[in-house]
PDB file of C-alpha atoms in Angstrom:
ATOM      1  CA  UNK A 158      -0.074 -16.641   1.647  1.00  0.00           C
ATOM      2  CA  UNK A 159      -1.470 -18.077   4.756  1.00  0.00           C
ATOM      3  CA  UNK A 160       1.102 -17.137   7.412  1.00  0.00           C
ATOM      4  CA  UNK A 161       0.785 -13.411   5.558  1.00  0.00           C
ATOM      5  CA  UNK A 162      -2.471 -13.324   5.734  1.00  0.00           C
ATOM      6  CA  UNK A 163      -2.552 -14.514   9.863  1.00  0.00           C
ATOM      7  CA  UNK A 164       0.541 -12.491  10.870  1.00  0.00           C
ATOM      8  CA  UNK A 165      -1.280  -9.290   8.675  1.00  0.00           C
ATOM      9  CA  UNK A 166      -4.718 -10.555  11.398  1.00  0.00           C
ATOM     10  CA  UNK A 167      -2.323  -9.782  14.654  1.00  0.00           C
ATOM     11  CA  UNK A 168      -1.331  -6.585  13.174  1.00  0.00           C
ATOM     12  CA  UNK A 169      -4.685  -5.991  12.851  1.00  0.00           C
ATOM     13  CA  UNK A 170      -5.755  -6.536  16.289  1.00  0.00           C
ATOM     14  CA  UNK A 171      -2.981  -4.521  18.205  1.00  0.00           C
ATOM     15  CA  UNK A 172      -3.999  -2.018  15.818  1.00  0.00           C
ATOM     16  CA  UNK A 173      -7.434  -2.078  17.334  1.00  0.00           C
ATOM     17  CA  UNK A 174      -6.051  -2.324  20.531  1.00  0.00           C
ATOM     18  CA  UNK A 175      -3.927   0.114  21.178  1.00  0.00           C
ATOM     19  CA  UNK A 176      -5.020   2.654  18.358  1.00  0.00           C
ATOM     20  CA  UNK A 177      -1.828   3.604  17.106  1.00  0.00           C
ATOM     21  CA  UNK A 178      -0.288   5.680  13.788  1.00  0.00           C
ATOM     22  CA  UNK A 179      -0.539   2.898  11.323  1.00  0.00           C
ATOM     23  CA  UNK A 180       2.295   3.709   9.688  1.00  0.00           C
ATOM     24  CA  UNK A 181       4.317   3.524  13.219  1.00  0.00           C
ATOM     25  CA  UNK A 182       2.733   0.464  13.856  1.00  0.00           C
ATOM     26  CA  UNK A 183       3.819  -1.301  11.169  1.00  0.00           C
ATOM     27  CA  UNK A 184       7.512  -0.135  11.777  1.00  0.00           C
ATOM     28  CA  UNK A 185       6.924  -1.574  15.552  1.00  0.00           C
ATOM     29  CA  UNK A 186       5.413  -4.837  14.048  1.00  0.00           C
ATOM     30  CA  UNK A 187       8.514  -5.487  11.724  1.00  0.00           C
ATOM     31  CA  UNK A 188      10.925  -5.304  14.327  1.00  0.00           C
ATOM     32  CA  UNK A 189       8.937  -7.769  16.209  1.00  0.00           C
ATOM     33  CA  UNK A 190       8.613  -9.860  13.584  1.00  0.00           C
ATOM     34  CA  UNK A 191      12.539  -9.918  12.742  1.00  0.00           C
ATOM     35  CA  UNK A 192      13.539 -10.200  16.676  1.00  0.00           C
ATOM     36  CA  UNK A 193      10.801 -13.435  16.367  1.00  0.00           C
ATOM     37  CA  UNK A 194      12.781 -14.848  13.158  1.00  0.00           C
ATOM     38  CA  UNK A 195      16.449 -14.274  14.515  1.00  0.00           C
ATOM     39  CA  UNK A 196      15.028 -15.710  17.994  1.00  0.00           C
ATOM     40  CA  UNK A 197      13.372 -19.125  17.053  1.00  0.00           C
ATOM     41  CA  UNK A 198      15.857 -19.978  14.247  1.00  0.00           C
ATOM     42  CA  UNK A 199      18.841 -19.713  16.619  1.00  0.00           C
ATOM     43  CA  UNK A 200      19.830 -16.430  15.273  1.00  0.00           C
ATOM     44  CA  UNK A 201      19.957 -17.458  11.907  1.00  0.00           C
ATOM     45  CA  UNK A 202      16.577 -15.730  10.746  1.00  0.00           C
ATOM     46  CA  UNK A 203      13.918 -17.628   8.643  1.00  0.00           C
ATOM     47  CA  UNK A 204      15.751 -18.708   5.387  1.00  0.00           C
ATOM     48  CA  UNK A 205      13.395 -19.525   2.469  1.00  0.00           C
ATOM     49  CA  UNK A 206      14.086 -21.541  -0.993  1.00  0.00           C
ATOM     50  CA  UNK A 207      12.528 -22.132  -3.999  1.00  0.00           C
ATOM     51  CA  UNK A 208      11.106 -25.813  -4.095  1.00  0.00           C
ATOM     52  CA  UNK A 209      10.922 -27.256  -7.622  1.00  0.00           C
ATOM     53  CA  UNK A 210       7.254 -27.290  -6.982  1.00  0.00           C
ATOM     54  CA  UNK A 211       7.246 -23.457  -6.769  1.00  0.00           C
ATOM     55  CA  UNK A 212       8.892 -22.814 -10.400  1.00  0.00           C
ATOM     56  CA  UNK A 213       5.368 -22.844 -12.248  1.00  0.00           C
ATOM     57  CA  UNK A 214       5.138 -19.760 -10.463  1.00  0.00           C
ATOM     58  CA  UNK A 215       8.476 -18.231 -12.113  1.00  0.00           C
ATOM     59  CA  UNK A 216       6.219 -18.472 -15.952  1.00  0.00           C
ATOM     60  CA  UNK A 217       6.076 -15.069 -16.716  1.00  0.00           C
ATOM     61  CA  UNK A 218       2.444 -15.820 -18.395  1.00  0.00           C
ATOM     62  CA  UNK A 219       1.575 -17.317 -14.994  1.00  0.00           C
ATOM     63  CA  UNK A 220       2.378 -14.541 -13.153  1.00  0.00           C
ATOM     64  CA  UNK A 221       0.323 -12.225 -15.302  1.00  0.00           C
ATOM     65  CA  UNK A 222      -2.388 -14.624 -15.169  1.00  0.00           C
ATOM     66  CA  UNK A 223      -2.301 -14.894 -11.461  1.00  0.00           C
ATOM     67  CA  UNK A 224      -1.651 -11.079 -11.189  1.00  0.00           C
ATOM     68  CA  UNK A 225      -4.792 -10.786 -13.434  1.00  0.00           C
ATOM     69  CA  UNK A 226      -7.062 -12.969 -11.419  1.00  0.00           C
ATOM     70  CA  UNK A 227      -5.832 -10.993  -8.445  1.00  0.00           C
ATOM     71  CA  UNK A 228      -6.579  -7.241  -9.905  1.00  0.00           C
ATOM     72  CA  UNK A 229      -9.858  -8.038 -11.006  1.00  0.00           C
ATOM     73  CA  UNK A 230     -10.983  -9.431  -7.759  1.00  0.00           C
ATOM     74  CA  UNK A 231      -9.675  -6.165  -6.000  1.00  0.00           C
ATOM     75  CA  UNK A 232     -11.156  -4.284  -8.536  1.00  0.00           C
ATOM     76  CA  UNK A 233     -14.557  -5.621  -7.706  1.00  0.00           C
ATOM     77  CA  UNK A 234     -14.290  -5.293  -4.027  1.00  0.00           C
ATOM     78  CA  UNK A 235     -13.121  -1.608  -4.351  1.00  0.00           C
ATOM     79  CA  UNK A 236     -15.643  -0.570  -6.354  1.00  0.00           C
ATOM     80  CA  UNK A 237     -19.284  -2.999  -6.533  1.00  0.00           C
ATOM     81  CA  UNK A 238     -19.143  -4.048  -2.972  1.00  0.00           C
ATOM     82  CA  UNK A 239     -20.704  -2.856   0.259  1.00  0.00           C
ATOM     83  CA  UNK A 240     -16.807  -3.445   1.603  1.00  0.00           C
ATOM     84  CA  UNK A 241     -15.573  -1.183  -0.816  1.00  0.00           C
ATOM     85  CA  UNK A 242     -18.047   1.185   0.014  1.00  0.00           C
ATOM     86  CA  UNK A 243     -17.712   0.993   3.650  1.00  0.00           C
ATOM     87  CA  UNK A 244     -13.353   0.731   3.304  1.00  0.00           C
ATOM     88  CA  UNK A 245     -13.719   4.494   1.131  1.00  0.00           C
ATOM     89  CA  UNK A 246     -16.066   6.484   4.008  1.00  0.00           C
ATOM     90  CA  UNK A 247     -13.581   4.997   6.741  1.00  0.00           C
ATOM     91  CA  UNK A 248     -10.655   6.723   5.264  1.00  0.00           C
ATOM     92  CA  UNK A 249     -12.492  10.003   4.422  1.00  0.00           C
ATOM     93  CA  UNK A 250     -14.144  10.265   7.384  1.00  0.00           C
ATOM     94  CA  UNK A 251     -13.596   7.231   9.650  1.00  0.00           C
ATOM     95  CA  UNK A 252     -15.817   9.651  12.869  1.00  0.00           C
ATOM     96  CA  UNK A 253     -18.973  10.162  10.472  1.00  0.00           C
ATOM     97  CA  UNK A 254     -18.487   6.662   8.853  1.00  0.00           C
ATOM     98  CA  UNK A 255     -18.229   4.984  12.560  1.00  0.00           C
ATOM     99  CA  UNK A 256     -21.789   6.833  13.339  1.00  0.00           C
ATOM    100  CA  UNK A 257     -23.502   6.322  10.622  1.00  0.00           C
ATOM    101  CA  UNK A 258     -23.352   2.435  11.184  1.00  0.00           C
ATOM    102  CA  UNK A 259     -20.108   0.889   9.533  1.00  0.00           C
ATOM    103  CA  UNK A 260     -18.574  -1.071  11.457  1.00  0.00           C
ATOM    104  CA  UNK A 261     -14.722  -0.181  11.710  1.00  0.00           C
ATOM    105  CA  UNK A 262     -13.648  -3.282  13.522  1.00  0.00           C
ATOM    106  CA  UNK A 263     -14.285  -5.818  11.279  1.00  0.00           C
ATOM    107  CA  UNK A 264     -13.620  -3.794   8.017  1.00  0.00           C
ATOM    108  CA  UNK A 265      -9.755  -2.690   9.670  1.00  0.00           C
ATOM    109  CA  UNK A 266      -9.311  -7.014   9.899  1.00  0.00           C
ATOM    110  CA  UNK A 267     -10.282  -7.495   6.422  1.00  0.00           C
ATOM    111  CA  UNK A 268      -8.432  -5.050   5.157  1.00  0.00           C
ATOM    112  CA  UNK A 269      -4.952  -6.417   7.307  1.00  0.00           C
ATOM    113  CA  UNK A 270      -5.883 -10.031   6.150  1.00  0.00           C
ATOM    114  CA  UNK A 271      -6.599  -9.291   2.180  1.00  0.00           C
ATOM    115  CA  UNK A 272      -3.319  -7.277   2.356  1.00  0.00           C
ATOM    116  CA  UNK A 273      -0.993  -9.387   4.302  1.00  0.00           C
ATOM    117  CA  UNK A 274      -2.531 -12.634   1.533  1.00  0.00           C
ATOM    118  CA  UNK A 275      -1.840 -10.387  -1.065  1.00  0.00           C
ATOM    119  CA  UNK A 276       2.205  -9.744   0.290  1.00  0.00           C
ATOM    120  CA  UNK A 277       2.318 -13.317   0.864  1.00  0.00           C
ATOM    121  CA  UNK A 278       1.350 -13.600  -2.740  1.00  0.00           C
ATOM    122  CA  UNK A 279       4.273 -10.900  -3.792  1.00  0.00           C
ATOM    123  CA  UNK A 280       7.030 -13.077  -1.688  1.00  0.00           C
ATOM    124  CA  UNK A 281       6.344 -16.476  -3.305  1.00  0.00           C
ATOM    125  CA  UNK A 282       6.672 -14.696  -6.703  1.00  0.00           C
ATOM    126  CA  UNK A 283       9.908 -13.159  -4.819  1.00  0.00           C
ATOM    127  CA  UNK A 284      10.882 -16.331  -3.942  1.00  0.00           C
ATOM    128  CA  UNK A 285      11.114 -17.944  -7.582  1.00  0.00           C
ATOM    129  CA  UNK A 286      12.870 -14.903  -9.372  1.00  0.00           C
ATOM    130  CA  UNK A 287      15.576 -14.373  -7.020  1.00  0.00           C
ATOM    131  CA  UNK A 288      15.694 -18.162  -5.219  1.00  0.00           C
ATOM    132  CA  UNK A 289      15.938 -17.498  -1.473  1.00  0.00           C
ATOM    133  CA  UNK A 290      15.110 -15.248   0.993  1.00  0.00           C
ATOM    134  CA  UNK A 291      16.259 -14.544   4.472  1.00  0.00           C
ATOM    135  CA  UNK A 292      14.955 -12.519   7.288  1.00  0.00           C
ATOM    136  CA  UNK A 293      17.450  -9.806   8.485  1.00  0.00           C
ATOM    137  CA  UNK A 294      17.203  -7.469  11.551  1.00  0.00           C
ATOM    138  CA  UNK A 295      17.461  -3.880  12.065  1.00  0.00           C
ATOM    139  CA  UNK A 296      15.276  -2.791   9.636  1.00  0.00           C
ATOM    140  CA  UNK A 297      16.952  -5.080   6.985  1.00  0.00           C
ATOM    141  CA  UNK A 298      13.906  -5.580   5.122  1.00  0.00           C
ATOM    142  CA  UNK A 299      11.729  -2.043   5.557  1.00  0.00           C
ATOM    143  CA  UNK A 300      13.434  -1.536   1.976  1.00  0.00           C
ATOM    144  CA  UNK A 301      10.017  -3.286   0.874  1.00  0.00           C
ATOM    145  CA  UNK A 302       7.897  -0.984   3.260  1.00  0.00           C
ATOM    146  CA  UNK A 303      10.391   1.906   1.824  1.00  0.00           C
ATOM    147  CA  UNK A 304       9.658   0.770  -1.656  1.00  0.00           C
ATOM    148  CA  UNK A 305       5.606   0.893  -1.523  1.00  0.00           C
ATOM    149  CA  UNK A 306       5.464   4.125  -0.639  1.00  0.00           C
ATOM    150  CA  UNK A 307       5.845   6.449  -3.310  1.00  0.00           C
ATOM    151  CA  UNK A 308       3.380   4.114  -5.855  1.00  0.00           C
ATOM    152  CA  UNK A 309       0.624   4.280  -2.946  1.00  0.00           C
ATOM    153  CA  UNK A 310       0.807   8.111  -2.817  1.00  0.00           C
ATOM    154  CA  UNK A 311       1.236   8.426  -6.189  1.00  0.00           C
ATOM    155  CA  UNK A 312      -1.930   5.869  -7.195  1.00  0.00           C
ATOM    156  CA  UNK A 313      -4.007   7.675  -4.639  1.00  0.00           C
ATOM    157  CA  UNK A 314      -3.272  10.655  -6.636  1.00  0.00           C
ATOM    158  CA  UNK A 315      -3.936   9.018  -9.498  1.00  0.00           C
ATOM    159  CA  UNK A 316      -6.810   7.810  -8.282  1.00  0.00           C
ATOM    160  CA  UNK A 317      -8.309  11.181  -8.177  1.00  0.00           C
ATOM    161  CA  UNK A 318      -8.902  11.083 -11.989  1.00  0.00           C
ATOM    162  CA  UNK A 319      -9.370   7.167 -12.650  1.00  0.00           C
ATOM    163  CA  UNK A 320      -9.948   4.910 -10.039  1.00  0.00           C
ATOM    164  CA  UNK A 321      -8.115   3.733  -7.067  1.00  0.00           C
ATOM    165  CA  UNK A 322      -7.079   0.049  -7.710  1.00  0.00           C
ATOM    166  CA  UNK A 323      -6.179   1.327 -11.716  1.00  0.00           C
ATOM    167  CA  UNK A 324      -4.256   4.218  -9.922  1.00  0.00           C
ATOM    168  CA  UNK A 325      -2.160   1.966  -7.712  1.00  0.00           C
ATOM    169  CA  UNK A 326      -1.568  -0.561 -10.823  1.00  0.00           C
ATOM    170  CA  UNK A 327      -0.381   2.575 -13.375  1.00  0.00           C
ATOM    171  CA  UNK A 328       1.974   3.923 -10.357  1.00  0.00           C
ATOM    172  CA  UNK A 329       3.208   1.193  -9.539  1.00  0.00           C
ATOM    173  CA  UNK A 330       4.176   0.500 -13.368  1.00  0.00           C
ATOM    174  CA  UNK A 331       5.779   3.677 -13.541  1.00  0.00           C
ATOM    175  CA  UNK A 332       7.903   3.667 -10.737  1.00  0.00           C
ATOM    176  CA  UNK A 333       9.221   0.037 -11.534  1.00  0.00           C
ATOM    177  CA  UNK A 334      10.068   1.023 -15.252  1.00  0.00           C
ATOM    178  CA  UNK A 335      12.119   4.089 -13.869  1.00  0.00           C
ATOM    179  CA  UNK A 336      13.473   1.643 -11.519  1.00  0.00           C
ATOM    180  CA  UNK A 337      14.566  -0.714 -14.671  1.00  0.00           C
ATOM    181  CA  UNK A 338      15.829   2.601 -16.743  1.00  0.00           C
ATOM    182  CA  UNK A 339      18.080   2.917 -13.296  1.00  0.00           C
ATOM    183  CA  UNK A 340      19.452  -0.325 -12.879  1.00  0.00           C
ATOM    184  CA  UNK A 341      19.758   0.166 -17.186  1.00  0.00           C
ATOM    185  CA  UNK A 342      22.164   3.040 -15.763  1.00  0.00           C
ATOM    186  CA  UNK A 343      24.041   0.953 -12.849  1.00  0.00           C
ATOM    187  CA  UNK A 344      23.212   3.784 -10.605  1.00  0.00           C
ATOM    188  CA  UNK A 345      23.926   2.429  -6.997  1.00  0.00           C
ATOM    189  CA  UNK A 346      21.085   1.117  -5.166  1.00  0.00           C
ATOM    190  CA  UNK A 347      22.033   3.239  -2.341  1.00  0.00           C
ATOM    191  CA  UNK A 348      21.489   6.116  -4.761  1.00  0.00           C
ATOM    192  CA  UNK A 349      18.331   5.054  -6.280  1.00  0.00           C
ATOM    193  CA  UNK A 350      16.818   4.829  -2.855  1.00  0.00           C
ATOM    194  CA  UNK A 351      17.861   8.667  -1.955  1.00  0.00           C
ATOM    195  CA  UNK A 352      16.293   9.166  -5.374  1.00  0.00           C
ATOM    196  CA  UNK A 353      13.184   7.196  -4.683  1.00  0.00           C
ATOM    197  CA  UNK A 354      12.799   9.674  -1.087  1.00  0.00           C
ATOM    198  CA  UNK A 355      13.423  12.424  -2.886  1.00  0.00           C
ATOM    199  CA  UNK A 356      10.272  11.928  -5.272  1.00  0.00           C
ATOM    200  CA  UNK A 357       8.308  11.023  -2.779  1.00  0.00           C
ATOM    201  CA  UNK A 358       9.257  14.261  -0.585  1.00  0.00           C
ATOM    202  CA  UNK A 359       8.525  16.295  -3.581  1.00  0.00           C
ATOM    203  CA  UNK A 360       5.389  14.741  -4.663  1.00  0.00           C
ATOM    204  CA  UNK A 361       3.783  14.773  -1.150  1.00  0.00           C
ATOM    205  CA  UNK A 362       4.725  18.494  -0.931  1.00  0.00           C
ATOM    206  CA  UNK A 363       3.185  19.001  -4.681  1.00  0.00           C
ATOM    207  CA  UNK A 364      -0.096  17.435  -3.078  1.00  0.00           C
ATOM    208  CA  UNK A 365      -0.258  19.167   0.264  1.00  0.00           C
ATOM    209  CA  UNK A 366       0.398  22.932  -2.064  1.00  0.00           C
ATOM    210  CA  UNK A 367      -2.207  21.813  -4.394  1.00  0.00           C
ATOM    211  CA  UNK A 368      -4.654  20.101  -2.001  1.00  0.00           C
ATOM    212  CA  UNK A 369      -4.332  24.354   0.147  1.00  0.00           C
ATOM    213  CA  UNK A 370      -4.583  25.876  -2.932  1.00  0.00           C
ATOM    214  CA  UNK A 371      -7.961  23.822  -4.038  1.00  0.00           C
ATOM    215  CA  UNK A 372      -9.012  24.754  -0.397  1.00  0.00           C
ATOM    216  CA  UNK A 373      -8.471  28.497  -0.692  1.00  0.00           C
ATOM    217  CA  UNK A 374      -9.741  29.086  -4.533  1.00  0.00           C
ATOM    218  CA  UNK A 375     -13.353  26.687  -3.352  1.00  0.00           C
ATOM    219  CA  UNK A 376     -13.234  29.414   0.043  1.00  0.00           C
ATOM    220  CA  UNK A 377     -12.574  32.306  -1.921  1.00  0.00           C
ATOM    221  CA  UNK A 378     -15.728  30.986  -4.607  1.00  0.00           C
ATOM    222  CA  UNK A 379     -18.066  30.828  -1.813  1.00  0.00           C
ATOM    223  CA  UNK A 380     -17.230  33.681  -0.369  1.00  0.00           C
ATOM    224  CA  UNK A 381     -17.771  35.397  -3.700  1.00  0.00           C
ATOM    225  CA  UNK A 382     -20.964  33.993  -3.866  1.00  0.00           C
ATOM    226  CA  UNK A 383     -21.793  34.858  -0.875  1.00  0.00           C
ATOM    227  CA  UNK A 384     -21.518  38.161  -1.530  1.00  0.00           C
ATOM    228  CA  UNK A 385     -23.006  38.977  -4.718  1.00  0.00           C
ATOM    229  CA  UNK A 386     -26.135  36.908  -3.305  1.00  0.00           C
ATOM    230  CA  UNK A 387     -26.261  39.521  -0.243  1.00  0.00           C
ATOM    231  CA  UNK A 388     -26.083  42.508  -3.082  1.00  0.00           C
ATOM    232  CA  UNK A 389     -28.874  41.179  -4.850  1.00  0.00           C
TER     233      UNK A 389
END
């Protein structure tokens, strides 16, 4: 949880740095970070086991307590916090946010550090279901970038009716029971991952049609009102 958290902090402050796509930076970042594993393990990568220590973790009513604990903090920061607060008006309007007084820099590193604990959470729980992990290269493990994607669009949708952190948790539920129902199936992983693009092609493209056609109807209300105000 630690080294997540401190390797999520550099990410953070090249981020600042060089002000890139965040999306592109993370790509950049976990190429760096597999070239670093495959470099100081002597090309081996960064093998990791589950200690006997580590199998409390594996109860599945630990795991939901944990998971539990962990929601309910998030859900507080999100939504009764000045963080919160200040983390919502930086991604609707990070200009008018910046000059109104929040301070980007240090909300952007608390963001990367609560995030890369949280992953660092995910992997240990990784760790005791499946019993090792190793680092690959080439991309080997943006399957778990690849993988986040389509609950994090979908919860921010979601989100639009609910709340953000319940959004996230009821997306991600859904898209891991459909991805139970497939492996139910034995449809190829290689297949379920086209299948996994293809929803999230189709659901951004659903949001961008609806988002323009919210747009035009709210234009086309003014403008209606504009106009019967100028008759009168």
């Amino acid at each position: 949880i630690v080294i997540g958290a401190l390797l999520s902090l550099i990410i953070a402050i090249v981020y600042l740095v060089i002000r890139a796509s965040a999306l592109v930076l993370c790509l950049g970042m976990l190429l760096i970070y597999e070239s670093l594993s495959m470099t100081v393990f002597g090309g081996k990568g960064a093998t990791m086991s589950s200690y006997r220590e580590l199998n409390v973790f594996g109860n599945i009513w630990v795991m939901i307590a944990i998971f539990a604990v962990v929601f309910i903090i998030m859900y507080i920061i999100n939504n009764y916090t000045s963080f919160g607060y200040h983390t919502r008006a930086l991604a609707t309007g990070q200009k008018i946010a910046v000059k109104i007084g929040i301070k980007e820099k240090s909300n952007v590193i608390w963001c990367w550090v609560i995030s890369g604990a949280c992953a660092g959470l995910a992997v240990v729980f990784q760790i005791v279901s499946v019993g090792n992990l190793r680092a690959q290269v080439n991309f080997g493990t943006s399957s778990v970038l690849a993988g986040s994607f389509l609950p994090c669009f979908l919860g921010a949708f979601l989100a639009r009716y609910s709340e953000k952190t319940t959004g996230i948790l009821v997306a991600t539920l859904s898209v891991e029971i459909i991805k139970c129902g497939l492996n139910a199936l034995q449809v190829d992983s290689n297949l379920q991952s086209i299948i996994n693009i293809m929803c999230l092609l189709v659901f951004i493209i659903f949001s961008s049609v609806k988002e323009d056609m919210s747009l035009r109807r709210a234009l086309k209300n003014r403008a209606a009102k504009i106009a019967q105000e100028s008759r009168s």
